[in-house]
Amino acid sequence: MADDALSEAWEKAANDITKGKNEGALQTLRAADPQAIEPMTARLVGEATWNIAKINESKSDYRKAAMFLREASKKNPKDKKTSSLYNKILNEMQDKRISETVIPRMFNNGGPTLAGIVVIFGVFLVVLAILAGANNPGSSNQSNVVMEITWTDANNVDHTGKIWIEFYDDETPMHAESFRANAEADRYDGTIFHRIVDGFMIQGGDFENGDGSGAHAGKFFGWCDQGMGNFAQTDDCRTDMTKWVIPAEFGQTHEPGTIAAARSSNENSAGGQFYLVDSNGAYSLDGSYTAFGKAYRGEIDGVSTSGIEVIDAISQVECKGANDDTCRDPPQQNSGDPDVGSQVTAKSVHPVTVVSVELIDAEDPWYKFW
């Protein structure tokens, strides 16, 4: 028999799920029953995660939701609602061609299958990689990040949102590592989005000056800002982080939800500033700016949504300095480049603030409900 506190948590979580506040429901359930021991907890976690999966179209979230509903059904096979939900998600996953598990059959009739042989070999390679990593403690992790942001909309209503971001570590390793390093050092906490262009992108990350004129790379990559618009590959600034920059890693597309590196006119001048592309995309920047990751999930006032929706909501705040309240660059600076006119462009009436940027595991343990 569940105690009163747990029953109250279930009721609150169920109400949050009904209102679309799936992340809030998961937080409530995580605090009340962190191991999801009770079948009701598992069922509600499955429902909330399923709703998130529908929004993000995440195969991983679909599988996690199915796992929780399966476990809930096993623990309480007489619960018809749980059985119904489990069957429904399996049907939906089948329609979407999502397997319930990513692990194929390893053995058959006492011997390894082809998949089993491949996995055994893969495990061997993983062990080698772990041993190599142990001998190279300076190697970077591949964590995702969650960015919490506050803003005031055009109707003077305050909001809090979150954006979950994954990085293109294989294609843009230096930019990904730099962003993580700055985030881990809390340099982005309390900074503002100093440039907002509706229909294009929102730009921030200037933890030095707050106006688009500063912010260095998070690590030393062998490139230095030598002043007067000169950037060079040299060791001269190894001990002066304020001069650290990142060389270009072009190649990824500026699709909606992209996070990319702002820079000066020199392609090897990126530092700590970044911009997030809204639902229109910014394909004209492909090949000229480094896109190094993508928003894969979002939340506005506790309600789950896509990361792109959060970016769009922020891009529609009220601005000052333009001909109207729309956030846009002045006509003479509307070049489409995220570095042009960064210090004199239209500014938001109310600050759009990055509360925090936290590193999170790419795949948290199941009991964390992510």
Tab-separated table of C-alpha atoms in Angstrom:
chain	number	residue	atom	x	y	z
A	1	MET	CA	0.000	0.000	0.000
A	2	ALA	CA	1.438	3.341	-1.025
A	3	ASP	CA	1.806	6.006	1.639
A	4	ASP	CA	-0.006	9.331	1.478
A	5	ALA	CA	3.028	11.249	0.195
A	6	LEU	CA	3.483	8.862	-2.714
A	7	SER	CA	-0.227	8.941	-3.537
A	8	GLU	CA	-0.113	12.730	-3.589
A	9	ALA	CA	2.901	12.590	-5.896
A	10	TRP	CA	1.034	10.290	-8.283
A	11	GLU	CA	-1.975	12.596	-8.300
A	12	LYS	CA	0.184	15.651	-8.953
A	13	ALA	CA	2.115	13.871	-11.706
A	14	ALA	CA	-1.097	12.679	-13.360
A	15	ASN	CA	-2.467	16.232	-13.347
A	16	ASP	CA	0.788	17.561	-14.818
A	17	ILE	CA	0.654	14.955	-17.591
A	18	THR	CA	-2.919	16.007	-18.399
A	19	LYS	CA	-1.735	19.633	-18.651
A	20	GLY	CA	1.228	18.718	-20.857
A	21	LYS	CA	3.778	19.348	-18.109
A	22	ASN	CA	5.563	16.061	-18.661
A	23	GLU	CA	8.989	17.158	-17.425
A	24	GLY	CA	7.383	18.446	-14.245
A	25	ALA	CA	5.630	15.110	-13.770
A	26	LEU	CA	8.935	13.271	-14.130
A	27	GLN	CA	10.559	15.533	-11.551
A	28	THR	CA	7.748	14.821	-9.089
A	29	LEU	CA	7.981	11.071	-9.660
A	30	ARG	CA	11.762	11.078	-9.464
A	31	ALA	CA	11.623	12.711	-6.028
A	32	ALA	CA	8.882	10.413	-4.727
A	33	ASP	CA	10.032	7.027	-6.076
A	34	PRO	CA	13.498	7.368	-7.660
A	35	GLN	CA	13.814	3.666	-8.507
A	36	ALA	CA	10.252	3.423	-9.911
A	37	ILE	CA	9.571	0.496	-7.603
A	38	GLU	CA	5.802	1.014	-7.549
A	39	PRO	CA	3.903	-0.018	-10.716
A	40	MET	CA	1.912	3.232	-10.668
A	41	THR	CA	5.149	5.221	-10.730
A	42	ALA	CA	6.403	3.194	-13.687
A	43	ARG	CA	3.126	3.676	-15.542
A	44	LEU	CA	3.089	7.442	-15.061
A	45	VAL	CA	6.756	7.707	-16.039
A	46	GLY	CA	5.929	5.709	-19.162
A	47	GLU	CA	3.033	8.027	-20.030
A	48	ALA	CA	5.072	11.206	-19.528
A	49	THR	CA	8.051	9.872	-21.473
A	50	TRP	CA	5.747	8.744	-24.283
A	51	ASN	CA	4.313	12.252	-24.547
A	52	ILE	CA	7.836	13.662	-24.743
A	53	ALA	CA	8.707	11.116	-27.438
A	54	LYS	CA	5.712	12.196	-29.523
A	55	ILE	CA	6.930	15.792	-29.463
A	56	ASN	CA	10.591	15.086	-30.129
A	57	GLU	CA	10.090	11.975	-32.285
A	58	SER	CA	12.917	10.422	-30.284
A	59	LYS	CA	13.396	6.679	-30.763
A	60	SER	CA	15.269	6.543	-27.477
A	61	ASP	CA	12.370	8.131	-25.579
A	62	TYR	CA	9.879	5.775	-27.259
A	63	ARG	CA	11.931	2.793	-26.088
A	64	LYS	CA	12.220	4.182	-22.555
A	65	ALA	CA	8.472	4.796	-22.396
A	66	ALA	CA	7.773	1.260	-23.598
A	67	MET	CA	10.212	-0.127	-21.029
A	68	PHE	CA	8.463	1.638	-18.135
A	69	LEU	CA	5.008	0.557	-19.317
A	70	ARG	CA	6.248	-3.009	-19.773
A	71	GLU	CA	7.674	-3.053	-16.244
A	72	ALA	CA	4.471	-1.562	-14.836
A	73	SER	CA	2.434	-4.242	-16.594
A	74	LYS	CA	4.672	-7.004	-15.235
A	75	LYS	CA	4.389	-5.675	-11.686
A	76	ASN	CA	0.618	-5.277	-11.876
A	77	PRO	CA	-0.757	-7.496	-14.685
A	78	LYS	CA	-4.344	-6.848	-13.565
A	79	ASP	CA	-4.097	-3.127	-14.379
A	80	LYS	CA	-6.015	-2.919	-17.654
A	81	LYS	CA	-5.067	0.708	-18.297
A	82	THR	CA	-1.361	-0.107	-18.122
A	83	SER	CA	-1.806	-3.070	-20.467
A	84	SER	CA	-3.770	-0.896	-22.874
A	85	LEU	CA	-1.124	1.840	-22.851
A	86	TYR	CA	1.640	-0.696	-23.412
A	87	ASN	CA	-0.154	-2.220	-26.391
A	88	LYS	CA	-0.857	1.216	-27.844
A	89	ILE	CA	2.748	2.368	-27.664
A	90	LEU	CA	3.926	-0.894	-29.235
A	91	ASN	CA	1.500	-0.364	-32.118
A	92	GLU	CA	2.647	3.232	-32.540
A	93	MET	CA	6.291	2.164	-32.494
A	94	GLN	CA	5.565	-0.495	-35.091
A	95	ASP	CA	3.931	2.112	-37.338
A	96	LYS	CA	6.985	4.328	-36.926
A	97	ARG	CA	9.357	1.383	-37.505
A	98	ILE	CA	10.890	1.742	-34.049
A	99	SER	CA	12.037	-1.514	-32.486
A	100	GLU	CA	11.291	-2.029	-28.803
A	101	THR	CA	14.948	-2.769	-28.169
A	102	VAL	CA	18.159	-1.944	-29.987
A	103	ILE	CA	19.750	-5.217	-28.846
A	104	PRO	CA	19.379	-8.073	-31.389
A	105	ARG	CA	19.502	-11.778	-30.489
A	106	MET	CA	23.082	-12.607	-29.472
A	107	PHE	CA	22.914	-16.417	-29.340
A	108	ASN	CA	20.882	-19.104	-31.046
A	109	ASN	CA	20.983	-22.872	-30.385
A	110	GLY	CA	23.945	-22.472	-28.071
A	111	GLY	CA	26.122	-20.556	-30.507
A	112	PRO	CA	26.596	-16.870	-31.318
A	113	THR	CA	24.585	-15.317	-34.124
A	114	LEU	CA	26.179	-12.950	-36.626
A	115	ALA	CA	24.948	-10.066	-34.479
A	116	GLY	CA	26.477	-11.772	-31.452
A	117	ILE	CA	29.859	-12.028	-33.135
A	118	VAL	CA	29.706	-8.361	-34.091
A	119	VAL	CA	28.773	-7.358	-30.544
A	120	ILE	CA	31.533	-9.483	-29.001
A	121	PHE	CA	34.041	-7.811	-31.286
A	122	GLY	CA	32.515	-4.431	-30.449
A	123	VAL	CA	32.871	-5.073	-26.721
A	124	PHE	CA	36.530	-5.879	-27.301
A	125	LEU	CA	36.988	-2.533	-29.068
A	126	VAL	CA	35.164	-0.707	-26.273
A	127	VAL	CA	37.497	-2.244	-23.692
A	128	LEU	CA	40.470	-1.063	-25.726
A	129	ALA	CA	38.950	2.420	-25.935
A	130	ILE	CA	38.406	2.507	-22.170
A	131	LEU	CA	41.997	1.492	-21.569
A	132	ALA	CA	43.172	4.157	-24.001
A	133	GLY	CA	40.995	6.745	-22.259
A	134	ALA	CA	42.477	5.774	-18.906
A	135	ASN	CA	45.895	6.578	-20.304
A	136	ASN	CA	44.624	9.898	-21.669
A	137	PRO	CA	42.836	11.669	-18.800
A	138	GLY	CA	42.734	14.905	-20.778
A	139	SER	CA	40.369	13.523	-23.403
A	140	SER	CA	37.019	15.339	-23.579
A	141	ASN	CA	33.694	13.826	-22.594
A	142	GLN	CA	30.730	13.851	-24.911
A	143	SER	CA	28.061	15.215	-22.602
A	144	ASN	CA	24.991	17.038	-23.811
A	145	VAL	CA	23.917	20.272	-22.136
A	146	VAL	CA	20.681	21.765	-20.878
A	147	MET	CA	20.368	25.551	-21.009
A	148	GLU	CA	17.869	27.331	-18.736
A	149	ILE	CA	16.672	30.735	-19.975
A	150	THR	CA	14.315	33.424	-18.678
A	151	TRP	CA	12.579	36.065	-20.785
A	152	THR	CA	9.585	38.405	-20.897
A	153	ASP	CA	7.319	38.149	-23.941
A	154	ALA	CA	5.745	40.981	-25.932
A	155	ASN	CA	2.685	40.853	-23.633
A	156	ASN	CA	4.903	41.475	-20.583
A	157	VAL	CA	4.536	37.894	-19.324
A	158	ASP	CA	7.601	36.275	-17.742
A	159	HIS	CA	8.702	32.808	-18.860
A	160	THR	CA	11.278	30.189	-17.966
A	161	GLY	CA	12.424	27.708	-20.562
A	162	LYS	CA	14.973	24.982	-21.132
A	163	ILE	CA	16.770	23.797	-24.246
A	164	TRP	CA	18.540	20.447	-24.437
A	165	ILE	CA	21.466	20.454	-26.883
A	166	GLU	CA	23.589	17.673	-28.360
A	167	PHE	CA	26.889	18.283	-30.154
A	168	TYR	CA	28.487	17.109	-33.382
A	169	ASP	CA	31.573	15.731	-31.654
A	170	ASP	CA	32.832	13.779	-34.648
A	171	GLU	CA	32.531	16.678	-37.092
A	172	THR	CA	33.222	19.699	-34.861
A	173	PRO	CA	35.205	18.405	-31.869
A	174	MET	CA	36.954	21.683	-30.983
A	175	HIS	CA	33.793	23.804	-30.923
A	176	ALA	CA	31.945	21.169	-28.892
A	177	GLU	CA	34.799	20.876	-26.404
A	178	SER	CA	35.120	24.649	-26.089
A	179	PHE	CA	31.418	25.119	-25.349
A	180	ARG	CA	31.455	22.378	-22.721
A	181	ALA	CA	34.526	23.878	-21.065
A	182	ASN	CA	32.932	27.326	-20.823
A	183	ALA	CA	29.709	25.782	-19.533
A	184	GLU	CA	31.524	23.678	-16.954
A	185	ALA	CA	33.285	26.821	-15.715
A	186	ASP	CA	29.846	28.522	-15.324
A	187	ARG	CA	30.911	31.312	-17.689
A	188	TYR	CA	27.549	31.403	-19.469
A	189	ASP	CA	25.508	31.641	-16.263
A	190	GLY	CA	23.860	35.057	-16.008
A	191	THR	CA	24.751	36.163	-19.546
A	192	ILE	CA	22.212	37.623	-21.958
A	193	PHE	CA	21.200	37.103	-25.552
A	194	HIS	CA	22.471	40.459	-26.768
A	195	ARG	CA	21.202	40.105	-30.332
A	196	ILE	CA	17.794	38.762	-31.320
A	197	VAL	CA	16.591	38.596	-34.923
A	198	ASP	CA	13.082	37.230	-35.424
A	199	GLY	CA	12.993	34.762	-38.294
A	200	PHE	CA	16.730	34.115	-38.092
A	201	MET	CA	18.486	33.453	-34.779
A	202	ILE	CA	19.225	34.532	-31.205
A	203	GLN	CA	22.839	35.256	-30.255
A	204	GLY	CA	24.504	35.214	-26.845
A	205	GLY	CA	27.445	33.889	-24.912
A	206	ASP	CA	29.462	37.093	-24.457
A	207	PHE	CA	30.474	36.433	-20.855
A	208	GLU	CA	33.164	39.130	-20.971
A	209	ASN	CA	31.362	42.260	-22.194
A	210	GLY	CA	27.734	41.272	-22.737
A	211	ASP	CA	27.442	43.170	-26.015
A	212	GLY	CA	28.880	40.838	-28.649
A	213	SER	CA	32.436	42.134	-28.489
A	214	GLY	CA	34.006	39.488	-26.251
A	215	ALA	CA	34.159	35.885	-24.954
A	216	HIS	CA	37.093	33.585	-25.554
A	217	ALA	CA	37.223	29.876	-26.343
A	218	GLY	CA	36.925	27.462	-23.453
A	219	LYS	CA	40.209	25.697	-24.197
A	220	PHE	CA	43.456	26.370	-26.024
A	221	PHE	CA	43.454	24.895	-29.530
A	222	GLY	CA	46.680	26.402	-30.822
A	223	TRP	CA	45.101	29.578	-32.258
A	224	CYS	CA	45.378	33.103	-30.854
A	225	ASP	CA	43.726	36.489	-31.251
A	226	GLN	CA	46.738	38.712	-31.935
A	227	GLY	CA	44.730	41.926	-32.047
A	228	MET	CA	43.914	44.317	-34.879
A	229	GLY	CA	41.812	41.625	-36.564
A	230	ASN	CA	44.704	39.176	-36.809
A	231	PHE	CA	44.310	35.522	-35.829
A	232	ALA	CA	47.094	32.971	-36.133
A	233	GLN	CA	48.094	29.430	-35.309
A	234	THR	CA	50.689	29.933	-32.577
A	235	ASP	CA	51.533	29.067	-28.968
A	236	ASP	CA	51.973	32.714	-27.988
A	237	CYS	CA	48.730	32.910	-26.004
A	238	ARG	CA	48.748	29.478	-24.378
A	239	THR	CA	48.779	31.054	-20.904
A	240	ASP	CA	46.379	33.913	-21.751
A	241	MET	CA	42.895	32.481	-22.154
A	242	THR	CA	41.407	35.845	-23.121
A	243	LYS	CA	43.074	35.414	-26.518
A	244	TRP	CA	41.999	31.830	-27.202
A	245	VAL	CA	40.029	31.250	-30.417
A	246	ILE	CA	38.810	28.227	-32.374
A	247	PRO	CA	39.700	27.502	-36.008
A	248	ALA	CA	36.856	26.906	-38.452
A	249	GLU	CA	35.151	23.511	-38.590
A	250	PHE	CA	32.712	24.142	-41.439
A	251	GLY	CA	30.545	21.479	-43.030
A	252	GLN	CA	27.355	21.101	-40.991
A	253	THR	CA	24.068	22.647	-42.076
A	254	HIS	CA	22.202	25.453	-40.285
A	255	GLU	CA	18.889	23.652	-39.976
A	256	PRO	CA	16.269	24.793	-37.429
A	257	GLY	CA	17.463	24.317	-33.859
A	258	THR	CA	21.151	24.502	-34.743
A	259	ILE	CA	23.705	25.934	-32.322
A	260	ALA	CA	26.605	27.589	-34.135
A	261	ALA	CA	29.638	29.732	-33.390
A	262	ALA	CA	29.576	33.494	-33.909
A	263	ARG	CA	32.823	35.061	-35.072
A	264	SER	CA	34.378	38.138	-36.678
A	265	SER	CA	35.111	38.413	-40.391
A	266	ASN	CA	38.032	35.993	-39.960
A	267	GLU	CA	36.858	32.393	-40.249
A	268	ASN	CA	39.281	31.283	-37.518
A	269	SER	CA	38.118	33.807	-34.907
A	270	ALA	CA	35.298	31.985	-33.079
A	271	GLY	CA	35.378	32.250	-29.296
A	272	GLY	CA	32.693	31.709	-26.683
A	273	GLN	CA	29.751	33.386	-28.426
A	274	PHE	CA	27.074	31.233	-30.030
A	275	TYR	CA	23.737	31.571	-31.782
A	276	LEU	CA	20.643	29.377	-31.937
A	277	VAL	CA	18.790	29.139	-35.251
A	278	ASP	CA	14.990	29.451	-35.230
A	279	SER	CA	12.422	27.492	-37.260
A	280	ASN	CA	13.299	29.246	-40.519
A	281	GLY	CA	16.804	27.802	-40.629
A	282	ALA	CA	19.856	29.795	-41.721
A	283	TYR	CA	21.103	27.800	-44.675
A	284	SER	CA	22.823	30.801	-46.247
A	285	LEU	CA	25.461	30.475	-43.511
A	286	ASP	CA	26.409	26.911	-44.456
A	287	GLY	CA	30.080	26.665	-45.311
A	288	SER	CA	30.851	30.034	-43.724
A	289	TYR	CA	30.065	29.440	-40.048
A	290	THR	CA	30.553	26.416	-37.808
A	291	ALA	CA	27.335	24.680	-36.800
A	292	PHE	CA	28.389	22.385	-33.972
A	293	GLY	CA	25.209	20.976	-32.450
A	294	LYS	CA	21.438	20.919	-32.352
A	295	ALA	CA	18.607	21.444	-29.865
A	296	TYR	CA	16.725	18.171	-29.449
A	297	ARG	CA	14.249	18.981	-26.686
A	298	GLY	CA	12.652	21.992	-25.040
A	299	GLU	CA	10.449	23.130	-22.200
A	300	ILE	CA	8.487	26.340	-21.606
A	301	ASP	CA	7.101	26.986	-18.125
A	302	GLY	CA	7.276	23.285	-17.307
A	303	VAL	CA	5.521	22.144	-20.492
A	304	SER	CA	7.485	19.864	-22.813
A	305	THR	CA	8.029	21.084	-26.351
A	306	SER	CA	10.784	21.143	-28.954
A	307	GLY	CA	13.962	23.174	-28.586
A	308	ILE	CA	13.019	25.037	-31.758
A	309	GLU	CA	9.767	26.219	-30.149
A	310	VAL	CA	11.735	27.744	-27.282
A	311	ILE	CA	14.060	29.543	-29.705
A	312	ASP	CA	11.075	30.843	-31.685
A	313	ALA	CA	9.367	32.101	-28.522
A	314	ILE	CA	12.470	34.032	-27.506
A	315	SER	CA	12.946	35.503	-30.983
A	316	GLN	CA	9.476	37.072	-30.744
A	317	VAL	CA	10.110	39.200	-27.652
A	318	GLU	CA	9.682	42.975	-27.810
A	319	CYS	CA	12.744	44.857	-29.007
A	320	LYS	CA	13.937	48.439	-28.902
A	321	GLY	CA	15.933	50.427	-31.405
A	322	ALA	CA	14.089	49.196	-34.484
A	323	ASN	CA	11.276	50.840	-36.459
A	324	ASP	CA	8.752	48.673	-34.624
A	325	ASP	CA	8.718	46.166	-31.771
A	326	THR	CA	9.939	43.289	-33.948
A	327	CYS	CA	13.461	42.094	-33.225
A	328	ARG	CA	15.514	42.690	-36.349
A	329	ASP	CA	18.791	44.153	-37.477
A	330	PRO	CA	18.712	47.723	-38.826
A	331	PRO	CA	18.275	47.634	-42.639
A	332	GLN	CA	21.852	48.660	-43.371
A	333	GLN	CA	23.112	45.739	-41.277
A	334	ASN	CA	20.672	43.063	-42.389
A	335	SER	CA	23.346	41.010	-44.105
A	336	GLY	CA	22.341	37.645	-42.709
A	337	ASP	CA	25.670	37.182	-40.935
A	338	PRO	CA	25.515	36.643	-37.149
A	339	ASP	CA	28.599	38.793	-36.540
A	340	VAL	CA	27.500	41.922	-38.423
A	341	GLY	CA	26.313	44.857	-36.327
A	342	SER	CA	26.323	42.809	-33.146
A	343	GLN	CA	26.918	45.860	-30.936
A	344	VAL	CA	24.361	48.221	-32.467
A	345	THR	CA	21.514	45.950	-33.511
A	346	ALA	CA	18.008	46.014	-31.996
A	347	LYS	CA	17.979	44.890	-28.359
A	348	SER	CA	15.215	43.265	-26.354
A	349	VAL	CA	13.292	45.600	-24.054
A	350	HIS	CA	13.638	43.066	-21.239
A	351	PRO	CA	16.834	41.008	-20.920
A	352	VAL	CA	16.774	37.440	-22.185
A	353	THR	CA	18.996	35.746	-19.629
A	354	VAL	CA	20.839	32.445	-19.572
A	355	VAL	CA	20.297	31.256	-16.007
A	356	SER	CA	22.574	28.248	-16.359
A	357	VAL	CA	24.148	25.815	-18.800
A	358	GLU	CA	24.659	22.397	-17.250
A	359	LEU	CA	26.412	19.333	-18.620
A	360	ILE	CA	24.286	16.182	-18.622
A	361	ASP	CA	25.051	12.627	-19.629
A	362	ALA	CA	24.105	11.781	-23.194
A	363	GLU	CA	22.242	8.781	-21.786
A	364	ASP	CA	21.415	9.059	-18.097
A	365	PRO	CA	20.626	5.876	-16.125
A	366	TRP	CA	17.049	4.701	-16.573
A	367	TYR	CA	16.021	5.627	-13.055
A	368	LYS	CA	16.660	9.303	-13.834
A	369	PHE	CA	13.745	9.134	-16.279
A	370	TRP	CA	15.453	11.080	-19.057
